[in-house]
Short mmCIF file of C-alpha atoms in Angstrom, two decimals:
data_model
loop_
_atom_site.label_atom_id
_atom_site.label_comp_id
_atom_site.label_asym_id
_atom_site.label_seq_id
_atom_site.Cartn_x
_atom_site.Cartn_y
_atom_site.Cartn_z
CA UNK A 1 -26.35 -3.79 20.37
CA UNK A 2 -23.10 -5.04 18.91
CA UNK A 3 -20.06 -3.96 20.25
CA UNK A 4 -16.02 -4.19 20.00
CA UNK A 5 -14.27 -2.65 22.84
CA UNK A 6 -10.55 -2.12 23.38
CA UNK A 7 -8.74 -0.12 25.72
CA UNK A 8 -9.52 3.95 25.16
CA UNK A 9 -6.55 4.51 27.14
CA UNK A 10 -2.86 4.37 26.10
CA UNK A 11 -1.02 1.39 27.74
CA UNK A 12 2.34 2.63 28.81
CA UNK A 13 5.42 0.10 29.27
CA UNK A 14 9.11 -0.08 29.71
CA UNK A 15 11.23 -1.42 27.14
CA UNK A 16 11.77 -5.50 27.72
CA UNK A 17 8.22 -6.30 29.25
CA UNK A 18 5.03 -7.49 27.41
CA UNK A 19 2.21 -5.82 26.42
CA UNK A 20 -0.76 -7.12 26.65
CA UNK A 21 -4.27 -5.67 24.84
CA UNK A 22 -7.62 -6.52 25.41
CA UNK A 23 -10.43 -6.74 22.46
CA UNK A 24 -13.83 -7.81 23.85
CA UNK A 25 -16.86 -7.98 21.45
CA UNK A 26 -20.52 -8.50 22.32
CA UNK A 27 -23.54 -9.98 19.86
CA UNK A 28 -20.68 -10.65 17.28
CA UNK A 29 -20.23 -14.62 16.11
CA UNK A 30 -16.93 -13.99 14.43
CA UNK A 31 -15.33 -16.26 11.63
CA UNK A 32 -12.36 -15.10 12.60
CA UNK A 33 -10.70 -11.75 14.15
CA UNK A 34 -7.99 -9.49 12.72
CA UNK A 35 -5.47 -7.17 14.28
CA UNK A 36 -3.40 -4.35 12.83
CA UNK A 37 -1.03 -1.66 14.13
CA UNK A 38 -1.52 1.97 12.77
CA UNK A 39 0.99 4.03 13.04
CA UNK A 40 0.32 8.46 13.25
CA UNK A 41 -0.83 9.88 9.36
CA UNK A 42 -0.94 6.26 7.70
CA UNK A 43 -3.29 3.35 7.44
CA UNK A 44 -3.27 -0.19 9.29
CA UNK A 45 -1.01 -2.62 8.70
CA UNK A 46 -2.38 -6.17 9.50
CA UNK A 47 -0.29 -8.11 11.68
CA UNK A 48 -2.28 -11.86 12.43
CA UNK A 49 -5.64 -13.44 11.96
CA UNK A 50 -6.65 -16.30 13.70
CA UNK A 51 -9.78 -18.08 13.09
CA UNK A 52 -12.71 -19.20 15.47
CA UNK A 53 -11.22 -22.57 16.15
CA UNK A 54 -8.08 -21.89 16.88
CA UNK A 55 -6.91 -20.70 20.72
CA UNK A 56 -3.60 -19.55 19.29
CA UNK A 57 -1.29 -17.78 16.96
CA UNK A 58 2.07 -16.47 17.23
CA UNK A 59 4.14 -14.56 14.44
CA UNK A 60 7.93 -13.14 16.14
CA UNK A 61 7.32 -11.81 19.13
CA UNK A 62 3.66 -11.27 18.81
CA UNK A 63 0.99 -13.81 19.85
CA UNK A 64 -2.60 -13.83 19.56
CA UNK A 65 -5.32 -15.42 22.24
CA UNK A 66 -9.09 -16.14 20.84
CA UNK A 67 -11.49 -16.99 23.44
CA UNK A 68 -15.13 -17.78 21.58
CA UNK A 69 -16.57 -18.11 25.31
CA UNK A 70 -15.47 -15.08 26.78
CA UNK A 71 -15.91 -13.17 23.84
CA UNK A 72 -12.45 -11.45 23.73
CA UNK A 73 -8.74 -11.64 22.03
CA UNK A 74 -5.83 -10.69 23.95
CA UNK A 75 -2.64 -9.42 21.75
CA UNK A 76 0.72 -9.86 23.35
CA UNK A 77 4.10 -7.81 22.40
CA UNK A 78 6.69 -9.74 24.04
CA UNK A 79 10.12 -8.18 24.54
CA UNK A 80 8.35 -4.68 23.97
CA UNK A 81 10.83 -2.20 22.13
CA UNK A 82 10.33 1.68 21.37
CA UNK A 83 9.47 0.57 17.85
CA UNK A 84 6.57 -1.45 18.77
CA UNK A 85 5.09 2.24 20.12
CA UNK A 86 1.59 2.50 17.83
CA UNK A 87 -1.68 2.21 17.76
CA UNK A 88 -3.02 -1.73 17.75
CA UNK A 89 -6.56 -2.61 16.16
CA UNK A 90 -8.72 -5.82 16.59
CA UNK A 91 -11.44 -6.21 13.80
CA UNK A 92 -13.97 -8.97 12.93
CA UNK A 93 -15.76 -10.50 10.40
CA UNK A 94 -19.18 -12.03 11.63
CA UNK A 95 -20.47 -12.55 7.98
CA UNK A 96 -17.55 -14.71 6.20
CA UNK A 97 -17.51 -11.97 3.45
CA UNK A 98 -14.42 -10.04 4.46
CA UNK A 99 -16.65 -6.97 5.82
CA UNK A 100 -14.17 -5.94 9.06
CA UNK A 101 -15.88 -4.11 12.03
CA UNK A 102 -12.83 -2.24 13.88
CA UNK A 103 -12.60 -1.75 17.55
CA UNK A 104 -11.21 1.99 18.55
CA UNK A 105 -7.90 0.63 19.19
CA UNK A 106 -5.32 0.88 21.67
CA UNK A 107 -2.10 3.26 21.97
CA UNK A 108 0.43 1.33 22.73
CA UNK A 109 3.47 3.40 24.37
CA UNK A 110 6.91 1.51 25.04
CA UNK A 111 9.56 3.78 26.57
CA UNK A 112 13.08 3.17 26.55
CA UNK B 1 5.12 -4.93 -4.89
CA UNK B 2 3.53 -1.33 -5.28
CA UNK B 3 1.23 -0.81 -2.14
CA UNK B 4 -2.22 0.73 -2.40
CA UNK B 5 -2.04 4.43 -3.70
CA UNK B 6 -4.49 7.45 -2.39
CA UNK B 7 -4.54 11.23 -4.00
CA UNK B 8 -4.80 13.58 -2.84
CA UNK B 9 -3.36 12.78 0.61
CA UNK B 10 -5.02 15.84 2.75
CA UNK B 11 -8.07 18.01 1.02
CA UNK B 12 -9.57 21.14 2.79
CA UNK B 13 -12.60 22.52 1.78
CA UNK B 14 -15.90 24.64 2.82
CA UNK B 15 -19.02 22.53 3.74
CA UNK B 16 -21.48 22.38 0.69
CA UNK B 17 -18.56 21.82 -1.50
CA UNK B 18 -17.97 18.56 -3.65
CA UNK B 19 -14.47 17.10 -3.40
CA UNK B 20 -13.44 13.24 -4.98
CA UNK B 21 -10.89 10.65 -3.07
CA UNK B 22 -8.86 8.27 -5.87
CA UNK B 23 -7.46 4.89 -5.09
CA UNK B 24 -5.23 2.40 -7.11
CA UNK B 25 -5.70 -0.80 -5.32
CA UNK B 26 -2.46 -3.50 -5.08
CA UNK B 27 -2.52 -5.31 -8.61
CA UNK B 28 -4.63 -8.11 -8.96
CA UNK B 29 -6.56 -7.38 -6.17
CA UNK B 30 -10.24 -8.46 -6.74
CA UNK B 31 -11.67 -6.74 -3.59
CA UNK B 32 -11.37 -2.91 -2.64
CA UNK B 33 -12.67 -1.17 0.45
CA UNK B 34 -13.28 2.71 1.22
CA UNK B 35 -13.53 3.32 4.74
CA UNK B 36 -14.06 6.13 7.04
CA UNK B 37 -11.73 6.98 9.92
CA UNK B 38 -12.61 9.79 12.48
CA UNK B 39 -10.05 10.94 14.54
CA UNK B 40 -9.56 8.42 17.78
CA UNK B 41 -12.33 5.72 16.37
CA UNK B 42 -11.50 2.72 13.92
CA UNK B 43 -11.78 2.97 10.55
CA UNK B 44 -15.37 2.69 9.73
CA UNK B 45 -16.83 0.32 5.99
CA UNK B 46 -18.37 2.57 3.99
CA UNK B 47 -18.36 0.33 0.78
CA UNK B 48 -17.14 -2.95 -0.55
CA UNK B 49 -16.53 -3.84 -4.32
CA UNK B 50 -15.83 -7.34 -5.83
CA UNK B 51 -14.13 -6.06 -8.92
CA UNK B 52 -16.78 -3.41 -10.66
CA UNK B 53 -19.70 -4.60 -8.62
CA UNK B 54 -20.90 -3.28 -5.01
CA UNK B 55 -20.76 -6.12 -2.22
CA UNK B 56 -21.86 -3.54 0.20
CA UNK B 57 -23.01 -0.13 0.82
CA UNK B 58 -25.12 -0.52 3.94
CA UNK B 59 -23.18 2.12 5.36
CA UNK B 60 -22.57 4.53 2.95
CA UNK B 61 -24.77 7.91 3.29
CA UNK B 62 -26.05 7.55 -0.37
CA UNK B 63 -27.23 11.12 -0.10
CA UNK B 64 -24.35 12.45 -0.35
CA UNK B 65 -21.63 9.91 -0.71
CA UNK B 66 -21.24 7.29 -4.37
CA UNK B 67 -18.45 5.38 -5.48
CA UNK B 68 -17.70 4.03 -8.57
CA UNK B 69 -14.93 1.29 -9.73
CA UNK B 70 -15.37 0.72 -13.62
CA UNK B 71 -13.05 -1.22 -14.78
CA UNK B 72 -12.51 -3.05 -11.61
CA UNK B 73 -9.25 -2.07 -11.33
CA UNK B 74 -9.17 1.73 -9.64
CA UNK B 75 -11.89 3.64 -7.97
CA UNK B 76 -13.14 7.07 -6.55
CA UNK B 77 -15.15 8.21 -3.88
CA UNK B 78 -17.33 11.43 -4.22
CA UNK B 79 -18.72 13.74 -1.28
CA UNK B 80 -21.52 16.49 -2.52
CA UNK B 81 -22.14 18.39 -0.39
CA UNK B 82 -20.02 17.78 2.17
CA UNK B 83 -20.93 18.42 5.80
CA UNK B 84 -18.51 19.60 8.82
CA UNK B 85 -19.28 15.74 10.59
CA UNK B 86 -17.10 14.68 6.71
CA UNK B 87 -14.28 15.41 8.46
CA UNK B 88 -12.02 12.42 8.71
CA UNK B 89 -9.75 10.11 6.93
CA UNK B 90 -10.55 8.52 3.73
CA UNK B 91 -8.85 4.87 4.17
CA UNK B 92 -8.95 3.00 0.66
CA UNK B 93 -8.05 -1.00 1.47
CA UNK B 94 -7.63 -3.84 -1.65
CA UNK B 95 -6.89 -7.78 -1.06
CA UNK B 96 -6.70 -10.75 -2.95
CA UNK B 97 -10.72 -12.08 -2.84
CA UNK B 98 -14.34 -11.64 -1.74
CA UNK B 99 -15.49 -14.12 1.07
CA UNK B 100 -11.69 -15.54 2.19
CA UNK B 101 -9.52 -15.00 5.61
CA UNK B 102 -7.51 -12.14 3.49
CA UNK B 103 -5.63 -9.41 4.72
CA UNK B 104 -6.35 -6.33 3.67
CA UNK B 105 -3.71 -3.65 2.19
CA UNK B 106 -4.52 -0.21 3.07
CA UNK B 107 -3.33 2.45 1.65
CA UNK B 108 -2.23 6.33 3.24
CA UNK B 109 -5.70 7.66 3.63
CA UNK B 110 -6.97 11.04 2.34
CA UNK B 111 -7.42 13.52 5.26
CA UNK B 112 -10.62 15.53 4.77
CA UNK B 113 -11.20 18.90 6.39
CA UNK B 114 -14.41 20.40 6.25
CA UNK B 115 -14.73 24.09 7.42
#
């Protein structure tokens, strides 16, 4: 069956250190994956695509991994602040038509 | 730029009931999504519209769920009846064009509570 797992649990990190989540899919081929943060009582915000040929993206302080062969897209925070505390979505298009699958996402905690 | 904009932004009512979500996509925004969010999952397609036509409904209960967007600009989504496993958020999302890399703008979401 097809699956996209990230972390259930909420990744908790001083202020200063990088975060790193995890988004693993299985029986997906995607075009390209997608992740947003969501913050409490409002919808996601996207934050960086990167496509299936590319191994890298970085935007700020954020920077985005995409390994076809493993199957799974590490999202780095670096220089976490208090600010970056959310929850962080990966999502995937396997058909090229903009239909997004959403992992559960991740709770990202960053404490002063 | 006005974001996407959702009404009402929570709704409570008894199961069996009817309610209607409403969503003004980001202008010029071919593309508009409706999505359901249960508490602690991702948000979940329920259908996809290229202006006023469908893309994709595979996942939307059509017994009880239809959505409509006739003049390809705004839209609403109608529950009847509505069950207790209804509860969730209503996420509306627009971007620029069917079948490209785009992001997608969501808006507030509509918080359903079926009793």
């Amino acid at each position: 069956s097809q699956k996209i797992e990230q972390n259930s649990e909420a990744l908790n990190i001083q202020e200063g250190k990088t975060a790193t989540l995890t988004c693993n899919y299985t029986n997906y081929s995607p075009a390209y994956l997608q992740w947003y943060r969501q913050d409490p009582g409002r919808g996601p915000v996207f934050l960086l695509l990167i496509r299936e040929n590319e191994k890298e993206k970085r935007k700020e302080r954020l920077k985005v991994t995409f390994d076809t062969t493993l199957k799974q897209s590490l999202f780095h925070i670096t220089a976490s602040q208090p600010a970056d505390s959310a929850t962080y979505l990966c999502a995937l298009d396997d058909t090229g038509f903009q239909k997004l699958v959403f992992g559960t996402g991740t709770r990202l905690l960053v404490s002063p | 730029e006005a974001g996407v904009a959702q009404s009402p932004r929570y709704k409570i009512i008894e199961k069996r009931q009817s309610v209607a979500f409403w969503c003004n996509p980001i202008s010029g925004h071919a593309t508009l999504y409706w999505y359901q969010q249960i508490l602690g999952q991702g948000p979940k397609l329920l259908i996809q519209f290229q202006n006023n036509g469908v893309v994709d409904d595979s996942q939307l209960p059509k017994d009880r769920f239809s959505a409509e967007r006739l003049k390809g600009v705004d839209s609403t989504l109608k529950i009847q009846p509505a069950k207790l496993e209804d509860s969730a958020v209503y996420l509306c999302a627009s971007s620029l064009a069917h079948g490209e890399n785009n992001e997608q703008f969501f808006g507030p979401g509509t918080r359903l509570t079926v009793l």
